[in-house]
mmCIF file of C-alpha atoms and ligand atoms in Angstrom:
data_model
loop_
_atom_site.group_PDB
_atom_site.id
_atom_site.type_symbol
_atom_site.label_atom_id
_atom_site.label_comp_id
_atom_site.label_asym_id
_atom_site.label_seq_id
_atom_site.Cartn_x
_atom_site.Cartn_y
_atom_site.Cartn_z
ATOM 1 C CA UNK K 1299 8.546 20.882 8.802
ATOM 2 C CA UNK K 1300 6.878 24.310 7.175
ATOM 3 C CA UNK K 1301 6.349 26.485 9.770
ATOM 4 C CA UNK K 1302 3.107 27.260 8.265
ATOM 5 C CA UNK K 1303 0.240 26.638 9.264
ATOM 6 C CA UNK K 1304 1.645 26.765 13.015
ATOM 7 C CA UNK K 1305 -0.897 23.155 13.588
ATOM 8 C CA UNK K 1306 0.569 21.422 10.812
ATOM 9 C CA UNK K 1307 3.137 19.552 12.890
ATOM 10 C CA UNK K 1308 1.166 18.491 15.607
ATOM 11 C CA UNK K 1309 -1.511 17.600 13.172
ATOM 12 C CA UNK K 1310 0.384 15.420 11.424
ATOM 13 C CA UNK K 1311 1.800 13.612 13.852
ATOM 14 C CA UNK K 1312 -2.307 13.232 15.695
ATOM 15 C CA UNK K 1313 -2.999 11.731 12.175
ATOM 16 C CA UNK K 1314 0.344 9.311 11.479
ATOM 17 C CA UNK K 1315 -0.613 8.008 15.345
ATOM 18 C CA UNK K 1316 -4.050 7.218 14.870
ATOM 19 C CA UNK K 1317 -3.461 5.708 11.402
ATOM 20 C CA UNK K 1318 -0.530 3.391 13.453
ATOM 21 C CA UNK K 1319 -3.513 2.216 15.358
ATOM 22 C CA UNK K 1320 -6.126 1.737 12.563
ATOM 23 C CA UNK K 1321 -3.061 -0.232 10.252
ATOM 24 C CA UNK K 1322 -1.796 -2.917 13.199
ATOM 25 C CA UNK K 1323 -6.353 -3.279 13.694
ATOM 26 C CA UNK K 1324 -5.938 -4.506 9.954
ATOM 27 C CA UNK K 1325 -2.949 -6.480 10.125
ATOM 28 C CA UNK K 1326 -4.529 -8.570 13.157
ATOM 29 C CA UNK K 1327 -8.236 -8.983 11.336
ATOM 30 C CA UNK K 1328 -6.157 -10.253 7.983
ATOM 31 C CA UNK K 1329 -4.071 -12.434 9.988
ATOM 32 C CA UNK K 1330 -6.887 -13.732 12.057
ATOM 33 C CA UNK K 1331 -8.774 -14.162 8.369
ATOM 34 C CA UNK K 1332 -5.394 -16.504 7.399
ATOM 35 C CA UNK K 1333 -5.914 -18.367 10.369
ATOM 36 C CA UNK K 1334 -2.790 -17.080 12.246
ATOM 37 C CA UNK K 1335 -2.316 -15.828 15.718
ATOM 38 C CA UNK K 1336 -3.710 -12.413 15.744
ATOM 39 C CA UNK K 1337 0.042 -10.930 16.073
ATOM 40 C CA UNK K 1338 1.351 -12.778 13.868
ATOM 41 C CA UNK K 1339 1.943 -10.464 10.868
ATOM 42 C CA UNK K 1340 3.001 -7.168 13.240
ATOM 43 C CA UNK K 1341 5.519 -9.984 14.758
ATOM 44 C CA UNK K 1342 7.175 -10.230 11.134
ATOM 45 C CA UNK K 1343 7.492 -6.290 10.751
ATOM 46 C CA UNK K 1344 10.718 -5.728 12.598
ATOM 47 C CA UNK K 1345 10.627 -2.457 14.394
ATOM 48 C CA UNK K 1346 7.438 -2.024 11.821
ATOM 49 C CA UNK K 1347 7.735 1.369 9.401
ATOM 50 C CA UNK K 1348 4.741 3.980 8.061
ATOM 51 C CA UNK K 1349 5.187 6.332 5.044
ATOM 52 C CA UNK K 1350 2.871 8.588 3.837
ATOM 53 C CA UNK K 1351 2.615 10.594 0.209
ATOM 54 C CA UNK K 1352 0.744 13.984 -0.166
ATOM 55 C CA UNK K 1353 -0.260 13.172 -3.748
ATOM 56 C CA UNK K 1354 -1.462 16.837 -5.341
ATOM 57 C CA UNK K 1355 -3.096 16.257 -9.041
ATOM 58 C CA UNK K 1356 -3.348 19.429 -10.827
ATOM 59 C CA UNK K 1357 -6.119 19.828 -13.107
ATOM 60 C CA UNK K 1358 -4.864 18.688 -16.901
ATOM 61 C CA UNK K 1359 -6.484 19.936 -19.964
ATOM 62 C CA UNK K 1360 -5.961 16.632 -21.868
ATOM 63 C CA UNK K 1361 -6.535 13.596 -19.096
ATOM 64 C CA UNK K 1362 -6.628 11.031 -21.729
ATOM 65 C CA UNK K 1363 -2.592 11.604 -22.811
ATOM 66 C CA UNK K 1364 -1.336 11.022 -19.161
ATOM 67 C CA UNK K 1365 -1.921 9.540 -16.039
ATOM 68 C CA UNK K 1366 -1.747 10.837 -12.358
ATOM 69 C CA UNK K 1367 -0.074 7.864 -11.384
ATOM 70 C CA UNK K 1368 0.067 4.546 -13.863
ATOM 71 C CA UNK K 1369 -0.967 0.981 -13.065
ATOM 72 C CA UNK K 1370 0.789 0.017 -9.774
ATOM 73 C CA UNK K 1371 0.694 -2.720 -6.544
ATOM 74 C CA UNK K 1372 1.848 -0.940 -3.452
ATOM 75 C CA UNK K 1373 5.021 -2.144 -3.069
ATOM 76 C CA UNK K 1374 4.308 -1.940 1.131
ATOM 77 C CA UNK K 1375 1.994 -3.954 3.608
ATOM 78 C CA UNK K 1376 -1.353 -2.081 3.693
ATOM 79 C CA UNK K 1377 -1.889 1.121 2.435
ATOM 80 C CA UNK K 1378 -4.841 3.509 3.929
ATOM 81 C CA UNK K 1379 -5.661 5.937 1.457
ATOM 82 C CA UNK K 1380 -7.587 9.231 2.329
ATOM 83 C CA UNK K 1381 -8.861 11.186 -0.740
ATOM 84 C CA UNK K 1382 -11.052 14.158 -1.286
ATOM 85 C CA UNK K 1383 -13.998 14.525 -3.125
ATOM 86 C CA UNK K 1384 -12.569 14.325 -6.652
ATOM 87 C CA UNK K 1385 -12.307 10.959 -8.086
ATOM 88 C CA UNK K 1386 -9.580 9.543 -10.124
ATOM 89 C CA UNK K 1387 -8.703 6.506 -8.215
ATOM 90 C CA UNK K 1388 -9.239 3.086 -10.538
ATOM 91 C CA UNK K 1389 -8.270 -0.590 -9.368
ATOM 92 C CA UNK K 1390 -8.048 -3.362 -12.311
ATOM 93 C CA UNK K 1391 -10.831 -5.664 -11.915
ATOM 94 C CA UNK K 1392 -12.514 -8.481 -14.160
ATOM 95 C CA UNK K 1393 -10.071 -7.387 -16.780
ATOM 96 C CA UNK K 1394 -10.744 -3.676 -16.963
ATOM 97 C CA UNK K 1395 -10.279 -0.169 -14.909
ATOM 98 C CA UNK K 1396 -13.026 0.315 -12.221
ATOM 99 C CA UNK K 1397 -13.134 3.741 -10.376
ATOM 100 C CA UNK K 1398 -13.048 3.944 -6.724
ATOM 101 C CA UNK K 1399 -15.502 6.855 -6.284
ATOM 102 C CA UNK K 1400 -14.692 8.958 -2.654
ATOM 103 C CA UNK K 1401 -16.843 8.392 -0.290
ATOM 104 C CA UNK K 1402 -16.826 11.117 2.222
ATOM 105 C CA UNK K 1403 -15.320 10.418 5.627
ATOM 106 C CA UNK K 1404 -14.022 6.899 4.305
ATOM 107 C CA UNK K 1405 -10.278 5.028 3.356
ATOM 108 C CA UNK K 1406 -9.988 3.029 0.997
ATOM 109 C CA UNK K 1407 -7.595 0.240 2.118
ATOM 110 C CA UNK K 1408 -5.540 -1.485 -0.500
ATOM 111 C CA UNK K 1409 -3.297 -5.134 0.012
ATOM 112 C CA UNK K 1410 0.054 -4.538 -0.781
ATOM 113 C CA UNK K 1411 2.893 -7.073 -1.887
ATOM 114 C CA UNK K 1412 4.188 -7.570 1.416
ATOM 115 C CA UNK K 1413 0.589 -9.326 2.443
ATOM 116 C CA UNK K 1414 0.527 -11.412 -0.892
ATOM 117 C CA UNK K 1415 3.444 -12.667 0.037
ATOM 118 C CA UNK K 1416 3.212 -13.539 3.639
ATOM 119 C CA UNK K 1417 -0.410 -14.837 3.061
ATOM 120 C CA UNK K 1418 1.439 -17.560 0.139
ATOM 121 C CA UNK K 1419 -0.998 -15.788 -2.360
ATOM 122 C CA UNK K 1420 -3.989 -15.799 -0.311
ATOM 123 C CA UNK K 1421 -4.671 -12.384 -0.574
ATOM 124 C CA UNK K 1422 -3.848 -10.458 -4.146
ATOM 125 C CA UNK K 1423 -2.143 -6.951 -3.931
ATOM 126 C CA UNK K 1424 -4.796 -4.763 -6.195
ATOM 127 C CA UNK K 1425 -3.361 -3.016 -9.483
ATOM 128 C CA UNK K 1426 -4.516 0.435 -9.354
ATOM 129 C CA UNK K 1427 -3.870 3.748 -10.665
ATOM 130 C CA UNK K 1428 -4.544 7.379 -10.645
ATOM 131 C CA UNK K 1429 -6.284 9.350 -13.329
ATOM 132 C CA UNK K 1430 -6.411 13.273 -13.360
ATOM 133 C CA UNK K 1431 -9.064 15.470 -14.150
ATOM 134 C CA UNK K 1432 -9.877 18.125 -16.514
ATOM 135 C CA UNK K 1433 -11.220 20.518 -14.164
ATOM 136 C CA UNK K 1434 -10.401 19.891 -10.872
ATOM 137 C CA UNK K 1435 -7.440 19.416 -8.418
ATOM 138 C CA UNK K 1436 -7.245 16.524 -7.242
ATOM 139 C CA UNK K 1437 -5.351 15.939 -3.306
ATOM 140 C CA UNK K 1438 -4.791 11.910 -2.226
ATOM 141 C CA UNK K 1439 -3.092 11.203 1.249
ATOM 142 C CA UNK K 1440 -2.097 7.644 1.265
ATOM 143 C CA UNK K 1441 -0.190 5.958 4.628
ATOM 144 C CA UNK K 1442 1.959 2.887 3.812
ATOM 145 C CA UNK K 1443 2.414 0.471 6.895
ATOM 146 C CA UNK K 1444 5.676 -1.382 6.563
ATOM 147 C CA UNK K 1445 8.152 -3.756 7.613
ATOM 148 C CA UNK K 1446 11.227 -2.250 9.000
ATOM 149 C CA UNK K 1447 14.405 -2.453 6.154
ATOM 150 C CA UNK K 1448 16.083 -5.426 8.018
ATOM 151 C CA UNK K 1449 12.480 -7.163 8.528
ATOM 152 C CA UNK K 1450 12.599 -10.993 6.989
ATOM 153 C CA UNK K 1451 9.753 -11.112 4.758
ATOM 154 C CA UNK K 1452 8.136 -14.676 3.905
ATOM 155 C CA UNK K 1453 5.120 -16.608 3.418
ATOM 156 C CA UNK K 1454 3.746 -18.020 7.037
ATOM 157 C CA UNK K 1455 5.461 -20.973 7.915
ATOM 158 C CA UNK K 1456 2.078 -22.648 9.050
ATOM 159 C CA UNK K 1457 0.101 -21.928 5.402
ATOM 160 C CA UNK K 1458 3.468 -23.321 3.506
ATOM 161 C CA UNK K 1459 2.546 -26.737 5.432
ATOM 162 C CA UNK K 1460 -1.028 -26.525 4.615
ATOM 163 C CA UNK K 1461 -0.143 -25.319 0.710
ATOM 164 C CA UNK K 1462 2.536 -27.423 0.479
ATOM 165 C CA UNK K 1463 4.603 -24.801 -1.338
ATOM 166 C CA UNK K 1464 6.118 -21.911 -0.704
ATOM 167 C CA UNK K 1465 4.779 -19.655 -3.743
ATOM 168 C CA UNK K 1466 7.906 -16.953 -2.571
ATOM 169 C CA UNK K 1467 11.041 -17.348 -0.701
ATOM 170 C CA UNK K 1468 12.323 -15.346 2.733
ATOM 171 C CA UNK K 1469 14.066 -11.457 1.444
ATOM 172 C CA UNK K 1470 14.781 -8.504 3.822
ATOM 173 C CA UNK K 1471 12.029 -5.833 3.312
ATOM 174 C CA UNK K 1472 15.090 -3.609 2.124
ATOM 175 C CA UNK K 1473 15.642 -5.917 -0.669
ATOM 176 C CA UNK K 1474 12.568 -5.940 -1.622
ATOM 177 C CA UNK K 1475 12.068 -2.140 -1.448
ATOM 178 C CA UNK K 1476 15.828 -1.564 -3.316
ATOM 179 C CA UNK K 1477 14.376 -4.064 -6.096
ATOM 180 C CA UNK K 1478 10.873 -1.834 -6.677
ATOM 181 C CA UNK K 1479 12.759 1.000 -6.956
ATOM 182 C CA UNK K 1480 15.629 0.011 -8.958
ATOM 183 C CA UNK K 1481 12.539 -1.333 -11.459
ATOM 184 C CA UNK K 1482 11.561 2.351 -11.656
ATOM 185 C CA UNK K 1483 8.332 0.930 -9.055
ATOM 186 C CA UNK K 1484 7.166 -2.178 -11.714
ATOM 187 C CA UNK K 1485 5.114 -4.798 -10.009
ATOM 188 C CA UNK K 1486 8.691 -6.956 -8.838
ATOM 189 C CA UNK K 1487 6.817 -10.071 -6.725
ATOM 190 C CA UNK K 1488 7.803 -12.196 -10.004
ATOM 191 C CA UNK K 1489 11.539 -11.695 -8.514
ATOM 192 C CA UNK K 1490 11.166 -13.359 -5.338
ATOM 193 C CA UNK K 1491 9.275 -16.668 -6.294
ATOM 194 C CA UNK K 1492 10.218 -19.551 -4.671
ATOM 195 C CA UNK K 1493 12.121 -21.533 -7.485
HETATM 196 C C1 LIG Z 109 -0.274 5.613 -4.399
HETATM 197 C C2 LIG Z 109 -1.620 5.559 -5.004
HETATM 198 C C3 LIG Z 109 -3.723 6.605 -5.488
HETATM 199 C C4 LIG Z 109 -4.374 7.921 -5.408
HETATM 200 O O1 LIG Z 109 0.148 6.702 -3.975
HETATM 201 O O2 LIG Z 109 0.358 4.541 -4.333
HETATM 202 O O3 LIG Z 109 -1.981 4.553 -5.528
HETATM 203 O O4 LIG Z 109 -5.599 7.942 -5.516
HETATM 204 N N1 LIG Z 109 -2.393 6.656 -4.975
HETATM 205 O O5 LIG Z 109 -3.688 8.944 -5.261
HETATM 206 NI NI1 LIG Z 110 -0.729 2.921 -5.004
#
């Protein structure tokens, strides 16, 4: 931990435990929205996980030959992303790149794989991505909530019966997460269809 400013730590830590409470809110609202017990999808997390990025975008004199980040899912459960006041954040909708303008004092919360999947499809993981500016810096602090490595990820038994399929089949979250990387972080749900 830098030593630096002397709060950092402790601030940190404030933050990560708040944002604990404000990602298991989500999980029970979206499994609630699924018709599911209200626990249901923190009940599938294992010991449960949370990861968070300090993305820093430096200012780039030619935006249009690179990206901050290209096209992505979030490879996690939810992620809760806290930005600043520079935009740059863009989420692939109706066939084309729609920016996510800050809003002050707001997250923008995005569905990641692990929720398409345990929702059979219900709810899509977003493809985003990050553009950078030609001025300004650009800072992004996104929290991923997920399942703990040895976590058995699935879709809910109870919306398999009502689908009648199973759109995925059952992988440990560390599979999962050892696939995304190994892909060099390419949108991998495709791997763990049902067949
Ligand atoms: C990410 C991400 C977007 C942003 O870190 O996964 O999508 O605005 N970040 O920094
Ligand atoms: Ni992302």
């Amino acid at each position: 931990w830098p030593t630096n400013p002397t709060s950092f730590r402790a601030h940190v830590a404030e933050y990560c435990q708040s944002l604990r409470g404000l990602a298991l809110l989500l999980t029970e609202a979206i499994s609630e929205s699924l018709g599911l017990d209200k626990d249901y999808i923190s009940r599938q997390l294992g010991k449960h996980g949370q990861q968070m990025a300090l993305n820093y975008y430096p200012p780039c004199p030619q935006p249009d030959l690179t990206y901050g980040l290209p096209g992505h899912t979030d490879g996690y459960l939810i992620t809760i992303l806290l930005q600043d006041e520079v935009s740059g954040l863009q989420v692939f909708k109706n066939g084309q790149w729609v920016a996510v303008d800050p809003v002050p004092n707001t997250f923008v919360i995005n569905i990641g794989d692990q929720i398409q999947v345990m929702s059979n499809d219900k709810y899509k993981s977003g493809l985003h991505r990050a553009v950078v500016n030609c001025e300004k810096e650009r800072i992004s602090i996104p929290t991923f909530y997920c399942p703990s490595p040895d976590a058995v990820i699935g879709p809910a038994p109870e919306l398999v019966t009502n689908d009648g399929r199973a759109v995925y089949r059952q992988f440990t979250f560390e599979e999962y997460h050892h696939t995304m990387w190994k892909d060099g972080l390419k949108k991998c749900l495709d791997t763990f269809l049902a067949t």
